[in-house]
Short mmCIF file of N, CA and C in Angstrom, two decimals:
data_model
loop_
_atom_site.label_atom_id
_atom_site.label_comp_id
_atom_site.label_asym_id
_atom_site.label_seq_id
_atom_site.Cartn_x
_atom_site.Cartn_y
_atom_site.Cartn_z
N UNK A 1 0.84 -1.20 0.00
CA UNK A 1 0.00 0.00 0.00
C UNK A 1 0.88 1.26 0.00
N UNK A 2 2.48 1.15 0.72
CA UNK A 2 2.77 2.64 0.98
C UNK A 2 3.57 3.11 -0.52
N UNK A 3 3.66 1.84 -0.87
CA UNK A 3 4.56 1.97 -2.33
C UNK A 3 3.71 2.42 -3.21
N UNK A 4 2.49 1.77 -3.28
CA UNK A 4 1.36 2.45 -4.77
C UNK A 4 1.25 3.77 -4.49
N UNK A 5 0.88 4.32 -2.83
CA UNK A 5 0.52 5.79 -2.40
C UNK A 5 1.63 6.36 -2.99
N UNK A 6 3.07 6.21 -2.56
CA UNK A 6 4.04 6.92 -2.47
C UNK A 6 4.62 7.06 -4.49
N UNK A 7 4.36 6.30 -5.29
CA UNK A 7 4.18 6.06 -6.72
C UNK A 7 2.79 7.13 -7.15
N UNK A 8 1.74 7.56 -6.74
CA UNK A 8 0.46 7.96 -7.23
C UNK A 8 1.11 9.64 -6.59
N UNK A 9 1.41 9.74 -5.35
CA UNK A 9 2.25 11.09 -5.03
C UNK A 9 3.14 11.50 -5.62
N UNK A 10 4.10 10.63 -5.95
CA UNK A 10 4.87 11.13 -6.74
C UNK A 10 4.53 11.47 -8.15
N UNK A 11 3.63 10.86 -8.90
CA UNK A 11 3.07 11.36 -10.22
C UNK A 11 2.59 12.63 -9.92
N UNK A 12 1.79 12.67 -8.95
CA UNK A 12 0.99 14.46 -8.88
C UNK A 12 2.42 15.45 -9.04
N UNK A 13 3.12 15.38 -7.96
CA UNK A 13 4.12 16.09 -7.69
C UNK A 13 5.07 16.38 -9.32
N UNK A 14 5.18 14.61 -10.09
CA UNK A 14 5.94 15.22 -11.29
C UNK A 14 5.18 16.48 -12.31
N UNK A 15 3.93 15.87 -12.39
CA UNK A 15 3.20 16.23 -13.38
C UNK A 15 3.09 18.03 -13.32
N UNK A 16 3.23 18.45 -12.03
CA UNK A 16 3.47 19.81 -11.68
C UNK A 16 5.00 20.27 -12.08
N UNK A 17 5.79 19.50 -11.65
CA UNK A 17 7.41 20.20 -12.06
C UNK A 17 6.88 20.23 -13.61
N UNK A 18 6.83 18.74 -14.26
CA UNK A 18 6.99 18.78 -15.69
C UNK A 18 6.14 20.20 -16.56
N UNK A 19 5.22 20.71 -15.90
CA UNK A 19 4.47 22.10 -16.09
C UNK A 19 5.70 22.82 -16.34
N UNK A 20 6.30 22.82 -15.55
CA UNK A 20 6.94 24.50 -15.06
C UNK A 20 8.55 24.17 -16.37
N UNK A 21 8.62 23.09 -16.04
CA UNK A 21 9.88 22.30 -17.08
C UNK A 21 9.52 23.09 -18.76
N UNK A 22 8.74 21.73 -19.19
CA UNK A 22 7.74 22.48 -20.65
C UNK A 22 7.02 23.19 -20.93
N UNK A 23 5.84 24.17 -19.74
CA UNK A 23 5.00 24.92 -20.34
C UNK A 23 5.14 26.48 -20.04
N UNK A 24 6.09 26.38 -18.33
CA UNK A 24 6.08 27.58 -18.28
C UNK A 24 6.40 28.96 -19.15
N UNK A 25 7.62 28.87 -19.89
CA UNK A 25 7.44 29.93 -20.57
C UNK A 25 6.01 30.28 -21.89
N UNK A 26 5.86 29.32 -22.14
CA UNK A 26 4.82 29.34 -23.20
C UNK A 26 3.69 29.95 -22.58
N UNK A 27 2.95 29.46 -21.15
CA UNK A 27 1.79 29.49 -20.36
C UNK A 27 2.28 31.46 -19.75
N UNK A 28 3.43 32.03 -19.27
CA UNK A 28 3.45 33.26 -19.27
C UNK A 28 3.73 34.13 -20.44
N UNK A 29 4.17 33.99 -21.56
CA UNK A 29 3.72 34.54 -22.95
C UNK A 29 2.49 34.81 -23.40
N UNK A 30 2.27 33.48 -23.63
CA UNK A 30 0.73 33.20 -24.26
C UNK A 30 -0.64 33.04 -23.66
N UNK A 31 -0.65 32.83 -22.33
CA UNK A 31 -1.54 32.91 -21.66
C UNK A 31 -1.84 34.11 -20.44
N UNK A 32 -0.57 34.79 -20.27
CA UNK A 32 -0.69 35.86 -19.51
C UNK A 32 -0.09 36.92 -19.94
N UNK A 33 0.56 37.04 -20.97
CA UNK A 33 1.05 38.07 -22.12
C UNK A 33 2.07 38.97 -21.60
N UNK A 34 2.48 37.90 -20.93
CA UNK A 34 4.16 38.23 -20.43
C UNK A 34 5.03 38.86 -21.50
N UNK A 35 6.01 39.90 -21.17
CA UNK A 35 6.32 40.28 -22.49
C UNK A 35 7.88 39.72 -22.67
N UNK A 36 8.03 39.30 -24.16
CA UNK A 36 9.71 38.56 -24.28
C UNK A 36 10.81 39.39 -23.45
N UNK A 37 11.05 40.25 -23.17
CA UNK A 37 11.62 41.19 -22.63
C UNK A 37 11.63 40.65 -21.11
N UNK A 38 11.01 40.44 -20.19
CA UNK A 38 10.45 39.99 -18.87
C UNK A 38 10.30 38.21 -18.69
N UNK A 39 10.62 38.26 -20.08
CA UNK A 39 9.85 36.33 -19.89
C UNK A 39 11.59 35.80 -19.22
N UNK A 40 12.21 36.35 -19.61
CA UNK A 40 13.67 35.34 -18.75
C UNK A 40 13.96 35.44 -17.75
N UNK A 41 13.54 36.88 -16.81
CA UNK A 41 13.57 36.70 -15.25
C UNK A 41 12.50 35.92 -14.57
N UNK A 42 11.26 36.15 -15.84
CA UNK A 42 10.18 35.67 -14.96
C UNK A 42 9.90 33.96 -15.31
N UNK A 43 10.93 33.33 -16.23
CA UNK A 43 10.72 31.88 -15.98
C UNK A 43 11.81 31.25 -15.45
N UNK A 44 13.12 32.21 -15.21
CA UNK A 44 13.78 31.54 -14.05
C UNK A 44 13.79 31.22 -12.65
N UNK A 45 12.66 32.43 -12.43
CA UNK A 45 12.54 32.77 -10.86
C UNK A 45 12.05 31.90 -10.66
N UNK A 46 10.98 30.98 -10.92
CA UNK A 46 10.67 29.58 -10.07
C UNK A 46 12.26 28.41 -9.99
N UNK A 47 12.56 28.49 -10.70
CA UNK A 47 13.70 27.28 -10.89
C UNK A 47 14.60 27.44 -9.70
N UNK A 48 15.23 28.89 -9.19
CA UNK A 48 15.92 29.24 -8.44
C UNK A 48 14.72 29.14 -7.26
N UNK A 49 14.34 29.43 -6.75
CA UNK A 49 13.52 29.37 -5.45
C UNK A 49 13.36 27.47 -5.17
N UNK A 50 13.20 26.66 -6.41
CA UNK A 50 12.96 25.50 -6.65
C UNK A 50 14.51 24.47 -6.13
N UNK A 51 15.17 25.10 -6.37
CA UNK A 51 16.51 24.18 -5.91
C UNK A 51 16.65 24.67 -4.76
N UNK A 52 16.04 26.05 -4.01
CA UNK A 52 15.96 26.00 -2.31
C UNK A 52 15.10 25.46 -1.77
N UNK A 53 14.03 24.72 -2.20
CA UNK A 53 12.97 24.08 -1.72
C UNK A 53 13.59 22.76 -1.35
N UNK A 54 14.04 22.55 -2.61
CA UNK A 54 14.96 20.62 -2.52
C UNK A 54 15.69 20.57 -1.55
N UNK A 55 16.47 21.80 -1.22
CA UNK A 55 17.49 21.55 -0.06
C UNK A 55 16.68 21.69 1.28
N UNK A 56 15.43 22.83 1.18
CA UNK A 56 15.08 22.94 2.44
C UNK A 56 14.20 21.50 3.18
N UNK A 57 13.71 20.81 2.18
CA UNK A 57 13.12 20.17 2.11
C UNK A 57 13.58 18.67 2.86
N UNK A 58 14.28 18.75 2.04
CA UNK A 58 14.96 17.66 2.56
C UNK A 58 15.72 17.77 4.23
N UNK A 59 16.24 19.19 4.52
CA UNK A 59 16.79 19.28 5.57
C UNK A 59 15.58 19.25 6.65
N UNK A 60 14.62 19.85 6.42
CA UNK A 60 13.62 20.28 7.22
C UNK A 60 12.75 18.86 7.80
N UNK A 61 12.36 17.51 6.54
CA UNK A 61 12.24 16.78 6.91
C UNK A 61 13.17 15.66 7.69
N UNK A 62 14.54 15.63 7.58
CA UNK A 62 15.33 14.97 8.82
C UNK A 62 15.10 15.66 10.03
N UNK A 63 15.36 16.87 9.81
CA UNK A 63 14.80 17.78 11.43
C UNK A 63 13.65 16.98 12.26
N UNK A 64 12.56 17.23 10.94
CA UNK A 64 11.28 16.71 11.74
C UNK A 64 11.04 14.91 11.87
N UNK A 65 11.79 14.17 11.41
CA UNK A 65 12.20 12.65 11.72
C UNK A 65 12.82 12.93 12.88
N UNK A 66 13.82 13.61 13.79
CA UNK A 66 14.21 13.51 14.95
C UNK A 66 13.53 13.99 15.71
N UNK A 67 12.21 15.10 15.39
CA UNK A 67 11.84 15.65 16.94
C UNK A 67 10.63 14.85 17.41
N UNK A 68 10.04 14.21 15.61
CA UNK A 68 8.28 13.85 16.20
C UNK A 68 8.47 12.31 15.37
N UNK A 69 9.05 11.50 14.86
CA UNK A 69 9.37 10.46 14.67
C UNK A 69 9.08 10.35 12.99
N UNK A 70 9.61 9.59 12.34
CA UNK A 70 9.75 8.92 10.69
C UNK A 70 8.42 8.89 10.22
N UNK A 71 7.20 8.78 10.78
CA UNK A 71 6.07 8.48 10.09
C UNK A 71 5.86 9.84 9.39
N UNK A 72 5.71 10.80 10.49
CA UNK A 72 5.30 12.34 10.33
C UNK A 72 6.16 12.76 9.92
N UNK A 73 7.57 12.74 10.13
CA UNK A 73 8.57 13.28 9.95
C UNK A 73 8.82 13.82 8.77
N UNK A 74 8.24 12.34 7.58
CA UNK A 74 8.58 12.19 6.27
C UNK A 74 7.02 12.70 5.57
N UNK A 75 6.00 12.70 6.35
CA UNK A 75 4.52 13.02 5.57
C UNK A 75 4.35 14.56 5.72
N UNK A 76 5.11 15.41 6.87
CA UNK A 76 4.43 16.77 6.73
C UNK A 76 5.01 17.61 6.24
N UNK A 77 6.57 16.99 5.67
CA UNK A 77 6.96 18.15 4.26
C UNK A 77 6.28 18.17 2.93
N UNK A 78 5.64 16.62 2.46
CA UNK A 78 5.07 16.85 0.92
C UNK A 78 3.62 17.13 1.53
N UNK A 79 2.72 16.48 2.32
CA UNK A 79 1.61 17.62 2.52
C UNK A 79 1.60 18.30 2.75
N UNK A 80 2.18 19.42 3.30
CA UNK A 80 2.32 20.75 3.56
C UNK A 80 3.14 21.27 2.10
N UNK A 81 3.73 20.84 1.61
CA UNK A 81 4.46 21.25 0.92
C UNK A 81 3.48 21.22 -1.18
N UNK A 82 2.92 20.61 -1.11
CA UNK A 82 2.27 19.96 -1.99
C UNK A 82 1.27 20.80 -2.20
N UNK A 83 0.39 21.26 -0.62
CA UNK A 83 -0.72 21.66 -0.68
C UNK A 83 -0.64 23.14 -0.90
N UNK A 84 0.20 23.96 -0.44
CA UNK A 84 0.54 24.68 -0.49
C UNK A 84 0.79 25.33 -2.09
N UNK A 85 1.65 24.13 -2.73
CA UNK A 85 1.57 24.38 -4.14
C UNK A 85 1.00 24.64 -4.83
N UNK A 86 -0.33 23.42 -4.50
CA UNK A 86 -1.32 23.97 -5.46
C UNK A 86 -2.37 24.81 -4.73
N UNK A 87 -2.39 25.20 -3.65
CA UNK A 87 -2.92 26.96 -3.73
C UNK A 87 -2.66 28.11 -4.34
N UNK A 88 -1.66 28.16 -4.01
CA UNK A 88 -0.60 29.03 -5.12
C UNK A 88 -0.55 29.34 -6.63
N UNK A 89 -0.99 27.85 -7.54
CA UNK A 89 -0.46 27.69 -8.05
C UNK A 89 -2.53 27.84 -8.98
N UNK A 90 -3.44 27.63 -8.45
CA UNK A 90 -4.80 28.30 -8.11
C UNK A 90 -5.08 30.05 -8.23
N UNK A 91 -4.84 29.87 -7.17
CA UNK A 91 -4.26 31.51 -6.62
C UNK A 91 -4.01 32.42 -8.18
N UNK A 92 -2.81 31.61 -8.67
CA UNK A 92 -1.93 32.44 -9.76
C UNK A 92 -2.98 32.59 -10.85
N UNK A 93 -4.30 31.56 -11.30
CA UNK A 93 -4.75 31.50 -12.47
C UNK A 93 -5.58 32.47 -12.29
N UNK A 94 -6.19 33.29 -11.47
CA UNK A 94 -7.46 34.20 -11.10
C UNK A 94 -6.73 35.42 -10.94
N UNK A 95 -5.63 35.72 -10.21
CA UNK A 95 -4.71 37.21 -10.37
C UNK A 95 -4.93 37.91 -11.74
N UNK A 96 -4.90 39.10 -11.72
CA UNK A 96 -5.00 39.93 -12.87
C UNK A 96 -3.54 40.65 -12.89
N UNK A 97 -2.84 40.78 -11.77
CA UNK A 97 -1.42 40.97 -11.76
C UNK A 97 -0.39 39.55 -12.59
N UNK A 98 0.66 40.16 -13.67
CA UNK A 98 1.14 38.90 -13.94
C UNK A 98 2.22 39.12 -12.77
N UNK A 99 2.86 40.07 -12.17
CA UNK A 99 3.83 40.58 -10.99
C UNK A 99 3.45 39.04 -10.64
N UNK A 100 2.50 39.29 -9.24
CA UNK A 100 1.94 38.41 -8.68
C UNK A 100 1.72 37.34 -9.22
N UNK A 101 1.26 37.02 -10.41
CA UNK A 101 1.19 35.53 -10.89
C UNK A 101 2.48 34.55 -11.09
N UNK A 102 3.58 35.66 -11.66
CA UNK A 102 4.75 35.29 -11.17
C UNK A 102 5.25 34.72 -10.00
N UNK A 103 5.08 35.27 -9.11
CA UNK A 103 5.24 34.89 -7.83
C UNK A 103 4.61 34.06 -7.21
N UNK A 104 3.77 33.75 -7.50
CA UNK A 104 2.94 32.78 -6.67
C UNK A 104 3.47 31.53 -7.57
N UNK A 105 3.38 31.50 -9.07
CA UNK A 105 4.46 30.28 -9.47
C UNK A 105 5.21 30.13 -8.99
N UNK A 106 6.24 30.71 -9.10
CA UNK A 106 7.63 30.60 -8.45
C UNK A 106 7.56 29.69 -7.14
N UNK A 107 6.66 30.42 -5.98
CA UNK A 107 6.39 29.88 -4.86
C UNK A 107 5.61 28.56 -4.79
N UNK A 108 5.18 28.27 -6.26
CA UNK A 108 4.05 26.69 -5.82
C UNK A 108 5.31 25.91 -6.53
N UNK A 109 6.31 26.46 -7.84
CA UNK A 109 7.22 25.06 -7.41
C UNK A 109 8.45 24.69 -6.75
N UNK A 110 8.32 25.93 -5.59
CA UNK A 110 9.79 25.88 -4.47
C UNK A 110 8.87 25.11 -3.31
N UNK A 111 7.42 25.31 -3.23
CA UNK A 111 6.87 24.57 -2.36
C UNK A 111 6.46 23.25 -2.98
N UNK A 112 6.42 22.59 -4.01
CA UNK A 112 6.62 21.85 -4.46
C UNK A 112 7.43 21.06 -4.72
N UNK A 113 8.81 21.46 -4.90
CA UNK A 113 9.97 20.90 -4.06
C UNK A 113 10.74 20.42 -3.12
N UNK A 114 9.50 20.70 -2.03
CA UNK A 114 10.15 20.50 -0.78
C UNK A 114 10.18 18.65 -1.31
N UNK A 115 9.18 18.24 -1.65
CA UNK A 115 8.64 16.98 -2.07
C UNK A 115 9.97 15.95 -2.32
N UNK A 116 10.23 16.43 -3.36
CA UNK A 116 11.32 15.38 -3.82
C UNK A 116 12.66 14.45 -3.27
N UNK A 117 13.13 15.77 -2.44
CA UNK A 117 13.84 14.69 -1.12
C UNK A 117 13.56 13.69 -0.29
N UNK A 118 12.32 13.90 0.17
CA UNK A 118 11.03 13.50 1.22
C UNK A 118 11.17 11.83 0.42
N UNK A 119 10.43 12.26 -0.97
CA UNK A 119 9.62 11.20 -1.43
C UNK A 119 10.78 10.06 -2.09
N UNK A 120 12.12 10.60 -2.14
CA UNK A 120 13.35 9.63 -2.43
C UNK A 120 13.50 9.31 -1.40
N UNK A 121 13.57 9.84 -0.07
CA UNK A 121 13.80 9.14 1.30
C UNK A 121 13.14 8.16 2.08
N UNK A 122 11.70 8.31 1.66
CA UNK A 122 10.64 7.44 1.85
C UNK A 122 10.82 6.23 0.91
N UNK A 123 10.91 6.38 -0.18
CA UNK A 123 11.50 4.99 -1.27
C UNK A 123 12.28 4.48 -0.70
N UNK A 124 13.84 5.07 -0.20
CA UNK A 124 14.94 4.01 0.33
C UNK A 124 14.29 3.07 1.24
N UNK A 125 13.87 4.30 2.64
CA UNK A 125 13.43 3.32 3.35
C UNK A 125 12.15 2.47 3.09
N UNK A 126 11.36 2.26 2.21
CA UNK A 126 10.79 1.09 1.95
C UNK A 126 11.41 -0.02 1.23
N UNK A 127 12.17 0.35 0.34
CA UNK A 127 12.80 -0.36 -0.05
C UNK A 127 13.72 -1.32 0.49
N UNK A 128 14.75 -1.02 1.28
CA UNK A 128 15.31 -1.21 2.04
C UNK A 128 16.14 -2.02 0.88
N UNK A 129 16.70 -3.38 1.16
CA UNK A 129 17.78 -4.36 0.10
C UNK A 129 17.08 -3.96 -1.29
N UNK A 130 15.79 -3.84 -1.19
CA UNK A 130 15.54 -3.30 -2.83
C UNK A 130 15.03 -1.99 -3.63
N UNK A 131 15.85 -0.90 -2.74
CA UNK A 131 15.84 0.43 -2.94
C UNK A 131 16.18 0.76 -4.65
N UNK A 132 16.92 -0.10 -4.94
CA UNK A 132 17.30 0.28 -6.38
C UNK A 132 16.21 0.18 -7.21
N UNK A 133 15.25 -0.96 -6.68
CA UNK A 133 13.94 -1.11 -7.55
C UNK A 133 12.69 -0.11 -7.42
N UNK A 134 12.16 0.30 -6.00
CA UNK A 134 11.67 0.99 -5.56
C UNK A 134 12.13 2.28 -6.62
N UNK A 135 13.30 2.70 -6.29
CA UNK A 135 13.24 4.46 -6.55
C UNK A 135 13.46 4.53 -8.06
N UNK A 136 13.67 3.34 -9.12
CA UNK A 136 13.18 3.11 -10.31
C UNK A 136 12.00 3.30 -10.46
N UNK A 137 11.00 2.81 -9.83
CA UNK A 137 9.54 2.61 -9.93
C UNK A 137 9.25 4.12 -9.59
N UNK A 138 9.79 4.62 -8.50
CA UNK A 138 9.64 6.32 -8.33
C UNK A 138 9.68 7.13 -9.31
N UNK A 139 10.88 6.96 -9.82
CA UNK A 139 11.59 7.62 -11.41
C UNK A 139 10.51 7.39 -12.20
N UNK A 140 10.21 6.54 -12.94
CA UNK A 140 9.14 5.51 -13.48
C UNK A 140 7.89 6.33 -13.24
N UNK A 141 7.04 6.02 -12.11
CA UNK A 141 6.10 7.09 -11.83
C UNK A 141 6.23 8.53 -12.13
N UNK A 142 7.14 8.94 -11.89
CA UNK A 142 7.41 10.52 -12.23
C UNK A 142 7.45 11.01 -13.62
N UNK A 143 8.25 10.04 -14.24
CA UNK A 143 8.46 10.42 -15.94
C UNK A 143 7.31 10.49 -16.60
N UNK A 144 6.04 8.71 -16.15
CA UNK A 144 4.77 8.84 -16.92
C UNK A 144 4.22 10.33 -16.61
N UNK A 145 4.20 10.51 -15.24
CA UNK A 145 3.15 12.22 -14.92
C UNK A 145 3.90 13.20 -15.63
N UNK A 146 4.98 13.37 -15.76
CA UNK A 146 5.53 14.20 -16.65
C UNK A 146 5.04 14.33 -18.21
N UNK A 147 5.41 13.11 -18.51
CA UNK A 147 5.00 13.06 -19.88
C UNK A 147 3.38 13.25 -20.25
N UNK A 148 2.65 12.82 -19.22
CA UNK A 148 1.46 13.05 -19.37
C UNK A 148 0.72 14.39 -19.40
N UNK A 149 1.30 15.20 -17.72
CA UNK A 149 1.08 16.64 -17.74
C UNK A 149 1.72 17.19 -18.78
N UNK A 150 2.70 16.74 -19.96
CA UNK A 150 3.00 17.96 -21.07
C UNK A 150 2.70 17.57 -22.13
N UNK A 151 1.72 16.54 -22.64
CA UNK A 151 0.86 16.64 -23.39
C UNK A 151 -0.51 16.86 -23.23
N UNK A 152 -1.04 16.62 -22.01
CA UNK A 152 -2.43 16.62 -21.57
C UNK A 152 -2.25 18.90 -21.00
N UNK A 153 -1.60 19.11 -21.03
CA UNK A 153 -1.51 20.82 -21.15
C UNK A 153 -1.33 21.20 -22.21
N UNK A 154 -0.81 20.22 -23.66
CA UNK A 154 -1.10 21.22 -24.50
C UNK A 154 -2.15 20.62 -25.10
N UNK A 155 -2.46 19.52 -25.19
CA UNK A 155 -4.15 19.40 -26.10
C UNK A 155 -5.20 19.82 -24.97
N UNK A 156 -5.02 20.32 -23.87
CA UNK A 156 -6.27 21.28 -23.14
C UNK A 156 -5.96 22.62 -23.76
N UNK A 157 -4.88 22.99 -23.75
CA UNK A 157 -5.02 24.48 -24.47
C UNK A 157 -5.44 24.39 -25.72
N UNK A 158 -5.05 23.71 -26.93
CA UNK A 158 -5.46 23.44 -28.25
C UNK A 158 -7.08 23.44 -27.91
N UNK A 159 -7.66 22.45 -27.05
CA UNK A 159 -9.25 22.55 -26.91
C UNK A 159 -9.87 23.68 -27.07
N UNK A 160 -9.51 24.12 -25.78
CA UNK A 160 -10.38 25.48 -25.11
C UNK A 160 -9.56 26.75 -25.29
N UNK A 161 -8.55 26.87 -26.23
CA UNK A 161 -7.70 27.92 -25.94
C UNK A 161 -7.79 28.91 -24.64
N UNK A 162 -7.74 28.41 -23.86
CA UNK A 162 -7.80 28.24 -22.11
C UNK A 162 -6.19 28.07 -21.45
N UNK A 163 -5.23 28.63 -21.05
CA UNK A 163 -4.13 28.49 -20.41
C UNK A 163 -4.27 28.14 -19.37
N UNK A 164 -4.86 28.75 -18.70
CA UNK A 164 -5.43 28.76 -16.58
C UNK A 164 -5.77 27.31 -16.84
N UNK A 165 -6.76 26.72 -17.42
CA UNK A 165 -7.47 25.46 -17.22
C UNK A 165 -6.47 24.42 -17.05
N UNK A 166 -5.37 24.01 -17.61
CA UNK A 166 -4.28 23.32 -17.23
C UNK A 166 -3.73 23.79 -16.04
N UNK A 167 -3.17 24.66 -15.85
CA UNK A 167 -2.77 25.01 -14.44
C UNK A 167 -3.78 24.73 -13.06
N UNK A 168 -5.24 25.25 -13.26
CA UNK A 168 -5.91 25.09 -12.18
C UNK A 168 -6.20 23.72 -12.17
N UNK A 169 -5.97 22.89 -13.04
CA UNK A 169 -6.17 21.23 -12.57
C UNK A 169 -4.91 20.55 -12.03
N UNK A 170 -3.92 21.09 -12.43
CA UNK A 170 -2.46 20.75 -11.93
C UNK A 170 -2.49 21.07 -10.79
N UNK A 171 -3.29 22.17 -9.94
CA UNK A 171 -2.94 22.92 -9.13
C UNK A 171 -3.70 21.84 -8.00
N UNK A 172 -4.66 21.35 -8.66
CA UNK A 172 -6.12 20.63 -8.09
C UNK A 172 -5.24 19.54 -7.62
N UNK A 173 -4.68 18.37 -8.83
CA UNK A 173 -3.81 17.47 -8.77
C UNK A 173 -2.76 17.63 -7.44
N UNK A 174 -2.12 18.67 -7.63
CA UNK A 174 -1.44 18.90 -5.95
C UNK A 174 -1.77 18.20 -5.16
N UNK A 175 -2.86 18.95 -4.53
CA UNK A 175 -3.62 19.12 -2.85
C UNK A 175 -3.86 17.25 -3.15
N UNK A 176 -4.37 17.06 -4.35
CA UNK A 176 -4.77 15.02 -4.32
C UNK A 176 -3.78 14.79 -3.73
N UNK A 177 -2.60 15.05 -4.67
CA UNK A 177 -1.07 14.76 -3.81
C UNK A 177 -0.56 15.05 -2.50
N UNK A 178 -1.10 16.02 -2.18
CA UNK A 178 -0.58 16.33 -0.68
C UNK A 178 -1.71 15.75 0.28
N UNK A 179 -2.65 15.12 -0.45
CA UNK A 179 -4.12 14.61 0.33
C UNK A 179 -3.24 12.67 0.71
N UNK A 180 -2.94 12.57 -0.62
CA UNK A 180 -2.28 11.11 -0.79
C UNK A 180 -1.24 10.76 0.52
N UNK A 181 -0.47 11.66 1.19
CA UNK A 181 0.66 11.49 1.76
C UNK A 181 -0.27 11.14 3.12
N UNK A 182 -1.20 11.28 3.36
CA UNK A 182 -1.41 11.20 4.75
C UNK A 182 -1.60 9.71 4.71
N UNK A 183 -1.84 8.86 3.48
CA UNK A 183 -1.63 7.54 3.94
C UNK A 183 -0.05 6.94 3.84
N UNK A 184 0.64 7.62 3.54
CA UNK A 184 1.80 7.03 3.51
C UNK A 184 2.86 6.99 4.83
N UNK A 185 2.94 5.19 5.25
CA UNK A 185 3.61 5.30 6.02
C UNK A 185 5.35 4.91 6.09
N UNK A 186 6.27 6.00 6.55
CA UNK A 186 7.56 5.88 5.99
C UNK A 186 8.19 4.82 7.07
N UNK A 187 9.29 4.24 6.32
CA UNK A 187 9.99 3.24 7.34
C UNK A 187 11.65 3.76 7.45
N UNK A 188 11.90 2.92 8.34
CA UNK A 188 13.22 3.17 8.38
C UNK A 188 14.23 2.36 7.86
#
């Protein structure tokens, strides 16, 4: 059970990076009329906030494995972290500021990041002698949501010529994800 949860979390979680990977610049051009001029600060700034998430993330959840034990330790960085994302990441599609829409990206995939340490640390330890297989199957899970969120965002935009509508379901997809972690229990 903690392996399918921790495989179905991790898809939400890819399917959001893989957004920000392939669509972001396109989705602030073309959907929020970001101007080329602005589009290179404003699609790096998630990436950079995003590699402080990974580190915080990861540090923050060993912290919290020593004070309140491995179960929680390892579940209240990607739910908190997850959920958070996709508020944010909600949030951003209804703003009439792109300032702010900026930012609140940025912030749903540095809080979205916290994830990825978490959810490789949780693999080892299930894995345990067969960690190599496990965090394949992780990888594995992640690539399908990837690949899926960056075609299933652009034949929703082709549909509805709708930008937000991919994002606010990605965003939706999150919170599933950060909903998912509360069954996951981590081992040591």
């Amino acid at each position: 059970k903690n392996f399918w949860l921790l495989m179905i979390m991790y898809y939400c979680y890819a399917c959001g990076v893989f957004f920000f990977i392939s669509w972001l610049p396109k989705y602030l051009f073309h959907g929020r009329g970001v101007s080329q001029e602005d589009l290179t600060y404003s699609a790096s700034l998630p990436f950079i906030l995003a590699a402080a998430g990974c580190l915080f993330g990861g540090m923050l959840s060993d912290f919290l494995v020593k004070k309140i034990g491995i179960i929680w330790g390892r579940r209240i960085v990607p739910l908190v972290g997850l959920g958070l994302s996709g508020v944010v990441m909600l949030l951003a599609t209804v703003t009439e500021s792109n300032t702010i829409a900026v930012i609140l990206l940025a912030l749903g995939l540095a809080f979205m990041d916290v994830t990825a340490p978490v959810a490789w640390a949780i693999a080892i330890g299930l894995g345990k002698q067969h960690s190599g297989a496990i965090t394949g199957a992780l990888n594995t899970a992640g690539l399908v949501g990837g690949t899926v969120a960056s075609l299933g965002v652009g034949y929703l935009i082709s549909w509805t010529g709708n930008y937000n509508l991919p994002v606010s379901l990605l965003g939706i997809q999150l919170i599933v994800g950060a909903l998912i972690t509360l069954g996951i229990k981590a081992e040591s």
